[in-house]
PDB file of C-alpha atoms and ligand atoms in Angstrom:
ATOM      1  CA  MET C   1     108.697  88.295  78.369  1.00 96.00           C
ATOM      2  CA  ASP C   2     112.163  87.273  77.056  1.00 97.00           C
ATOM      3  CA  VAL C   3     115.098  89.358  75.894  1.00 97.00           C
ATOM      4  CA  ASN C   4     118.375  88.125  74.450  1.00 97.00           C
ATOM      5  CA  ILE C   5     121.612  89.501  75.878  1.00 97.00           C
ATOM      6  CA  GLY C   6     124.352  88.088  73.662  1.00 95.00           C
ATOM      7  CA  SER C   7     123.901  84.321  73.833  1.00 97.00           C
ATOM      8  CA  SER C   8     122.009  84.495  77.148  1.00 98.00           C
ATOM      9  CA  THR C   9     118.331  85.050  77.874  1.00 98.00           C
ATOM     10  CA  LEU C  10     116.756  87.300  80.496  1.00 98.00           C
ATOM     11  CA  THR C  11     113.150  86.422  81.259  1.00 98.00           C
ATOM     12  CA  ILE C  12     110.507  87.970  83.468  1.00 98.00           C
ATOM     13  CA  VAL C  13     107.501  85.905  84.521  1.00 98.00           C
ATOM     14  CA  GLU C  14     104.736  86.101  87.092  1.00 98.00           C
ATOM     15  CA  GLY C  15     104.913  83.125  89.447  1.00 98.00           C
ATOM     16  CA  ASP C  16     106.124  81.369  92.571  1.00 98.00           C
ATOM     17  CA  ILE C  17     109.901  81.035  92.718  1.00 98.00           C
ATOM     18  CA  THR C  18     109.754  77.825  94.774  1.00 98.00           C
ATOM     19  CA  LYS C  19     108.480  76.028  91.638  1.00 98.00           C
ATOM     20  CA  GLU C  20     111.418  77.065  89.471  1.00 98.00           C
ATOM     21  CA  ALA C  21     113.630  74.394  87.895  1.00 98.00           C
ATOM     22  CA  THR C  22     116.694  76.577  87.278  1.00 98.00           C
ATOM     23  CA  ASP C  23     120.066  75.419  88.683  1.00 98.00           C
ATOM     24  CA  ALA C  24     119.614  77.873  91.558  1.00 99.00           C
ATOM     25  CA  ILE C  25     116.911  80.078  92.959  1.00 99.00           C
ATOM     26  CA  VAL C  26     117.819  83.185  94.935  1.00 99.00           C
ATOM     27  CA  ASN C  27     116.385  83.798  98.379  1.00 98.00           C
ATOM     28  CA  ALA C  28     115.779  87.283  99.783  1.00 98.00           C
ATOM     29  CA  ALA C  29     117.207  86.259 103.167  1.00 98.00           C
ATOM     30  CA  ASN C  30     117.894  88.184 106.370  1.00 98.00           C
ATOM     31  CA  SER C  31     121.468  88.557 107.591  1.00 98.00           C
ATOM     32  CA  GLY C  32     121.019  85.936 110.318  1.00 98.00           C
ATOM     33  CA  LEU C  33     120.014  83.352 107.660  1.00 98.00           C
ATOM     34  CA  ARG C  34     117.313  82.136 110.028  1.00 95.00           C
ATOM     35  CA  GLY C  35     114.415  81.952 107.623  1.00 93.00           C
ATOM     36  CA  GLY C  36     111.407  84.189 108.065  1.00 90.00           C
ATOM     37  CA  GLY C  37     108.350  85.419 106.204  1.00 94.00           C
ATOM     38  CA  GLY C  38     107.732  86.238 102.562  1.00 97.00           C
ATOM     39  CA  VAL C  39     109.766  84.477  99.923  1.00 98.00           C
ATOM     40  CA  ASP C  40     112.289  83.300 102.548  1.00 98.00           C
ATOM     41  CA  GLY C  41     109.611  81.391 104.455  1.00 98.00           C
ATOM     42  CA  ALA C  42     108.160  79.953 101.248  1.00 98.00           C
ATOM     43  CA  ILE C  43     111.587  78.650 100.130  1.00 98.00           C
ATOM     44  CA  HIS C  44     112.316  76.992 103.487  1.00 98.00           C
ATOM     45  CA  ARG C  45     108.846  75.418 103.620  1.00 98.00           C
ATOM     46  CA  ALA C  46     109.145  74.026 100.107  1.00 98.00           C
ATOM     47  CA  GLY C  47     112.811  73.012 100.363  1.00 98.00           C
ATOM     48  CA  GLY C  48     112.744  71.347 103.783  1.00 98.00           C
ATOM     49  CA  PRO C  49     115.098  71.427 106.787  1.00 97.00           C
ATOM     50  CA  ALA C  50     118.369  70.698 104.931  1.00 98.00           C
ATOM     51  CA  ILE C  51     118.488  74.325 103.763  1.00 98.00           C
ATOM     52  CA  LEU C  52     118.179  75.791 107.267  1.00 98.00           C
ATOM     53  CA  GLU C  53     120.790  73.335 108.555  1.00 98.00           C
ATOM     54  CA  GLU C  54     123.329  74.621 106.031  1.00 98.00           C
ATOM     55  CA  CYS C  55     122.312  78.207 106.762  1.00 98.00           C
ATOM     56  CA  ARG C  56     123.017  77.623 110.466  1.00 98.00           C
ATOM     57  CA  ALA C  57     126.459  76.246 109.639  1.00 98.00           C
ATOM     58  CA  ILE C  58     127.234  79.336 107.526  1.00 98.00           C
ATOM     59  CA  GLY C  59     125.849  81.564 110.262  1.00 98.00           C
ATOM     60  CA  HIS C  60     125.603  85.058 108.819  1.00 98.00           C
ATOM     61  CA  CYS C  61     125.514  87.041 105.594  1.00 98.00           C
ATOM     62  CA  PRO C  62     125.825  90.847 105.544  1.00 98.00           C
ATOM     63  CA  PRO C  63     123.612  93.028 103.297  1.00 98.00           C
ATOM     64  CA  GLY C  64     124.858  93.052  99.703  1.00 98.00           C
ATOM     65  CA  ARG C  65     126.567  89.645  99.948  1.00 98.00           C
ATOM     66  CA  ALA C  66     125.485  86.116  98.967  1.00 98.00           C
ATOM     67  CA  VAL C  67     126.023  82.529 100.129  1.00 98.00           C
ATOM     68  CA  MET C  68     124.909  79.206  98.679  1.00 98.00           C
ATOM     69  CA  THR C  69     123.252  76.088 100.116  1.00 98.00           C
ATOM     70  CA  THR C  70     121.630  72.955  98.795  1.00 98.00           C
ATOM     71  CA  GLY C  71     118.168  73.253  97.286  1.00 98.00           C
ATOM     72  CA  GLY C  72     116.910  70.432  99.513  1.00 98.00           C
ATOM     73  CA  ASN C  73     113.578  69.183  98.167  1.00 98.00           C
ATOM     74  CA  LEU C  74     113.258  71.982  95.619  1.00 98.00           C
ATOM     75  CA  LYS C  75     113.566  71.384  91.882  1.00 98.00           C
ATOM     76  CA  ALA C  76     116.459  73.859  91.930  1.00 98.00           C
ATOM     77  CA  ARG C  77     119.676  72.156  93.039  1.00 98.00           C
ATOM     78  CA  PHE C  78     120.899  75.174  94.986  1.00 98.00           C
ATOM     79  CA  VAL C  79     119.606  78.180  96.880  1.00 98.00           C
ATOM     80  CA  ILE C  80     121.663  81.365  96.776  1.00 99.00           C
ATOM     81  CA  HIS C  81     120.819  83.404  99.873  1.00 98.00           C
ATOM     82  CA  THR C  82     121.404  87.104  99.502  1.00 98.00           C
ATOM     83  CA  VAL C  83     120.502  89.957 101.824  1.00 98.00           C
ATOM     84  CA  GLY C  84     119.009  93.099 100.370  1.00 98.00           C
ATOM     85  CA  PRO C  85     118.904  96.482 102.106  1.00 98.00           C
ATOM     86  CA  VAL C  86     116.076  97.629 104.348  1.00 98.00           C
ATOM     87  CA  TRP C  87     114.635 100.752 102.690  1.00 98.00           C
ATOM     88  CA  SER C  88     115.002 103.776 104.941  1.00 97.00           C
ATOM     89  CA  GLY C  89     114.453 106.693 102.582  1.00 97.00           C
ATOM     90  CA  GLY C  90     117.224 106.176 100.028  1.00 97.00           C
ATOM     91  CA  ASN C  91     120.180 107.900 101.686  1.00 97.00           C
ATOM     92  CA  ARG C  92     121.720 104.841 103.299  1.00 97.00           C
ATOM     93  CA  ASN C  93     123.300 103.286 100.225  1.00 98.00           C
ATOM     94  CA  GLU C  94     120.171 101.202  99.626  1.00 98.00           C
ATOM     95  CA  ALA C  95     120.701 101.317  95.843  1.00 98.00           C
ATOM     96  CA  GLY C  96     124.338 100.233  96.135  1.00 98.00           C
ATOM     97  CA  LEU C  97     123.452  97.378  98.446  1.00 98.00           C
ATOM     98  CA  LEU C  98     120.564  96.215  96.270  1.00 98.00           C
ATOM     99  CA  LYS C  99     122.789  96.202  93.197  1.00 98.00           C
ATOM    100  CA  SER C 100     125.444  94.324  95.143  1.00 99.00           C
ATOM    101  CA  ALA C 101     122.925  91.676  96.272  1.00 99.00           C
ATOM    102  CA  TYR C 102     122.106  90.877  92.627  1.00 99.00           C
ATOM    103  CA  LEU C 103     125.716  91.110  91.468  1.00 98.00           C
ATOM    104  CA  GLU C 104     127.160  88.926  94.238  1.00 98.00           C
ATOM    105  CA  SER C 105     124.450  86.306  93.573  1.00 99.00           C
ATOM    106  CA  LEU C 106     125.289  86.249  89.863  1.00 98.00           C
ATOM    107  CA  ARG C 107     129.035  86.115  90.555  1.00 98.00           C
ATOM    108  CA  LEU C 108     128.553  83.196  92.937  1.00 98.00           C
ATOM    109  CA  ALA C 109     126.401  81.330  90.403  1.00 98.00           C
ATOM    110  CA  SER C 110     129.018  81.898  87.705  1.00 98.00           C
ATOM    111  CA  LYS C 111     131.874  80.827  89.984  1.00 98.00           C
ATOM    112  CA  LYS C 112     130.026  77.572  90.769  1.00 98.00           C
ATOM    113  CA  GLY C 113     129.458  76.896  87.076  1.00 98.00           C
ATOM    114  CA  LEU C 114     125.669  77.288  87.188  1.00 98.00           C
ATOM    115  CA  LYS C 115     123.849  77.978  83.919  1.00 98.00           C
ATOM    116  CA  SER C 116     120.478  79.250  85.129  1.00 98.00           C
ATOM    117  CA  VAL C 117     119.305  81.359  88.068  1.00 98.00           C
ATOM    118  CA  SER C 118     115.907  82.684  89.190  1.00 99.00           C
ATOM    119  CA  PHE C 119     115.502  85.824  91.279  1.00 99.00           C
ATOM    120  CA  PRO C 120     112.617  87.268  93.298  1.00 99.00           C
ATOM    121  CA  ALA C 121     112.219  91.039  93.647  1.00 98.00           C
ATOM    122  CA  ILE C 122     114.710  91.392  96.512  1.00 98.00           C
ATOM    123  CA  SER C 123     113.870  93.936  99.271  1.00 98.00           C
ATOM    124  CA  THR C 124     110.467  94.860  97.806  1.00 98.00           C
ATOM    125  CA  GLY C 125     108.356  93.095 100.443  1.00 98.00           C
ATOM    126  CA  ALA C 126     108.992  93.459 104.169  1.00 97.00           C
ATOM    127  CA  TYR C 127     112.140  95.527 103.469  1.00 98.00           C
ATOM    128  CA  GLY C 128     110.043  98.211 101.752  1.00 98.00           C
ATOM    129  CA  TYR C 129     112.152  99.118  98.683  1.00 98.00           C
ATOM    130  CA  PRO C 130     110.027 101.056  96.144  1.00 98.00           C
ATOM    131  CA  LEU C 131     109.145  98.556  93.435  1.00 98.00           C
ATOM    132  CA  SER C 132     109.981 100.409  90.218  1.00 98.00           C
ATOM    133  CA  ASP C 133     113.343 101.617  91.552  1.00 98.00           C
ATOM    134  CA  ALA C 134     114.145  98.085  92.697  1.00 98.00           C
ATOM    135  CA  ALA C 135     113.063  96.652  89.327  1.00 98.00           C
ATOM    136  CA  ARG C 136     115.295  99.063  87.420  1.00 98.00           C
ATOM    137  CA  ILE C 137     118.340  98.172  89.542  1.00 98.00           C
ATOM    138  CA  ALA C 138     117.630  94.431  89.322  1.00 98.00           C
ATOM    139  CA  LEU C 139     117.254  94.442  85.539  1.00 98.00           C
ATOM    140  CA  GLN C 140     120.143  96.798  84.834  1.00 98.00           C
ATOM    141  CA  THR C 141     122.480  94.747  87.013  1.00 98.00           C
ATOM    142  CA  ALA C 142     121.491  91.489  85.296  1.00 98.00           C
ATOM    143  CA  VAL C 143     121.814  92.964  81.786  1.00 98.00           C
ATOM    144  CA  ASP C 144     125.249  94.448  82.547  1.00 98.00           C
ATOM    145  CA  PHE C 145     126.402  91.185  84.099  1.00 98.00           C
ATOM    146  CA  LEU C 146     125.284  89.039  81.149  1.00 98.00           C
ATOM    147  CA  ARG C 147     127.027  91.363  78.708  1.00 97.00           C
ATOM    148  CA  GLU C 148     130.313  90.763  80.591  1.00 96.00           C
ATOM    149  CA  ASP C 149     129.894  87.106  81.532  1.00 97.00           C
ATOM    150  CA  PRO C 150     127.967  84.897  79.097  1.00 95.00           C
ATOM    151  CA  SER C 151     128.573  81.728  81.187  1.00 97.00           C
ATOM    152  CA  ILE C 152     125.120  82.084  82.745  1.00 98.00           C
ATOM    153  CA  GLU C 153     122.654  81.225  79.991  1.00 98.00           C
ATOM    154  CA  THR C 154     119.378  82.052  81.698  1.00 98.00           C
ATOM    155  CA  VAL C 155     118.390  84.671  84.266  1.00 98.00           C
ATOM    156  CA  ARG C 156     114.751  84.652  85.293  1.00 98.00           C
ATOM    157  CA  PHE C 157     112.912  87.191  87.431  1.00 99.00           C
ATOM    158  CA  VAL C 158     109.936  85.468  89.034  1.00 99.00           C
ATOM    159  CA  LEU C 159     107.514  88.127  90.205  1.00 98.00           C
ATOM    160  CA  PHE C 160     104.877  87.379  92.763  1.00 98.00           C
ATOM    161  CA  GLY C 161     101.584  88.821  91.529  1.00 97.00           C
ATOM    162  CA  ARG C 162     100.516  90.849  88.522  1.00 98.00           C
ATOM    163  CA  PRO C 163     101.495  94.341  89.777  1.00 97.00           C
ATOM    164  CA  ALA C 164     105.122  93.282  90.391  1.00 98.00           C
ATOM    165  CA  PHE C 165     105.263  91.616  86.980  1.00 98.00           C
ATOM    166  CA  GLU C 166     103.817  94.700  85.245  1.00 98.00           C
ATOM    167  CA  THR C 167     106.330  96.969  86.981  1.00 98.00           C
ATOM    168  CA  PHE C 168     109.271  94.788  85.910  1.00 98.00           C
ATOM    169  CA  ALA C 169     107.879  94.644  82.350  1.00 98.00           C
ATOM    170  CA  GLU C 170     107.662  98.455  82.212  1.00 98.00           C
ATOM    171  CA  GLU C 171     111.192  98.916  83.505  1.00 98.00           C
ATOM    172  CA  LEU C 172     112.557  96.278  81.122  1.00 98.00           C
ATOM    173  CA  LYS C 173     110.983  98.065  78.144  1.00 97.00           C
ATOM    174  CA  LYS C 174     112.522 101.367  79.255  1.00 97.00           C
ATOM    175  CA  LEU C 175     115.922  99.794  79.606  1.00 93.00           C
ATOM    176  CA  LEU C 176     116.110  98.262  76.124  1.00 87.00           C
TER     177      LEU C 176
HETATM  178  P1  ADP L 201     112.373  91.348 101.579  1.00 89.76           P
HETATM  179  O1  ADP L 201     112.512  91.162 103.073  1.00 89.76           O
HETATM  180  O2  ADP L 201     113.706  91.264 100.843  1.00 89.76           O
HETATM  181  O3  ADP L 201     111.580  92.561 101.223  1.00 89.76           O
HETATM  182  P2  ADP L 201     110.071  89.609 101.038  1.00 89.76           P
HETATM  183  O4  ADP L 201     110.067  88.128 100.998  1.00 89.76           O
HETATM  184  O5  ADP L 201     109.256  90.283 102.068  1.00 89.76           O
HETATM  185  O6  ADP L 201     111.625  90.017 101.102  1.00 89.76           O
HETATM  186  O7  ADP L 201     109.637  90.161  99.623  1.00 89.76           O
HETATM  187  C1  ADP L 201     110.441  90.132  98.461  1.00 89.76           C
HETATM  188  C2  ADP L 201     109.562  89.904  97.264  1.00 89.76           C
HETATM  189  O8  ADP L 201     109.286  88.522  97.143  1.00 89.76           O
HETATM  190  C3  ADP L 201     108.210  90.616  97.326  1.00 89.76           C
HETATM  191  O9  ADP L 201     108.004  91.263  96.078  1.00 89.76           O
HETATM  192  C4  ADP L 201     107.229  89.465  97.508  1.00 89.76           C
HETATM  193  O10 ADP L 201     105.984  89.733  96.883  1.00 89.76           O
HETATM  194  C5  ADP L 201     107.928  88.351  96.778  1.00 89.76           C
HETATM  195  N1  ADP L 201     107.528  86.965  97.093  1.00 89.76           N
HETATM  196  C6  ADP L 201     106.903  86.473  98.184  1.00 89.76           C
HETATM  197  N2  ADP L 201     106.697  85.145  98.031  1.00 89.76           N
HETATM  198  C7  ADP L 201     107.210  84.794  96.822  1.00 89.76           C
HETATM  199  C8  ADP L 201     107.299  83.572  96.073  1.00 89.76           C
HETATM  200  N3  ADP L 201     106.832  82.420  96.555  1.00 89.76           N
HETATM  201  N4  ADP L 201     107.894  83.609  94.841  1.00 89.76           N
HETATM  202  C9  ADP L 201     108.376  84.758  94.341  1.00 89.76           C
HETATM  203  N5  ADP L 201     108.327  85.941  94.996  1.00 89.76           N
HETATM  204  C10 ADP L 201     107.746  85.952  96.220  1.00 89.76           C
END
């Protein structure tokens, strides 16, 4: 499913983000940047040790912020590592931090001159963020960003499994 935002395109697809050929893919990292399970583990397995080496050199990334490394053996040239919030009921600024994770990733991509970025559904796995709320924040943040900054031509949300894709599709329809 594609929507045009000015001269840019926002796309949602079902798939595996490690296969994406955008300039960068975004990793739902932990603040120690040590790799782990879920999409983080999949990206490090597919991209090889060069990514973890750069992560070690960077050291740390607080929730709501983003850092960039090589894409190693991935098709994507770069990995943007961002840290989403751990869901703990909704009263600990989870929404603000989730929005910031998307926004800081997009700002970093724009600053580095990248034209295309793929995102997973940050915080919706091990970190427990309710999926439709997370989808709404992800999509709204990307749409608002593209309206302000057309330098990024393509933003893709790569959803793992049919239910996640369907939820993003529903929220995208509501938003437009
Ligand atoms: P978090 O700790 O931020 O919750 P997870 O990796 O546990 O991160 O989950 C984030 C989302 O990434 C979940 O929706 C999960 O289904 C999804 N995911 C897991 N593997 C992949 C993959 N290879 N490509 C895209 N999304 C993935």
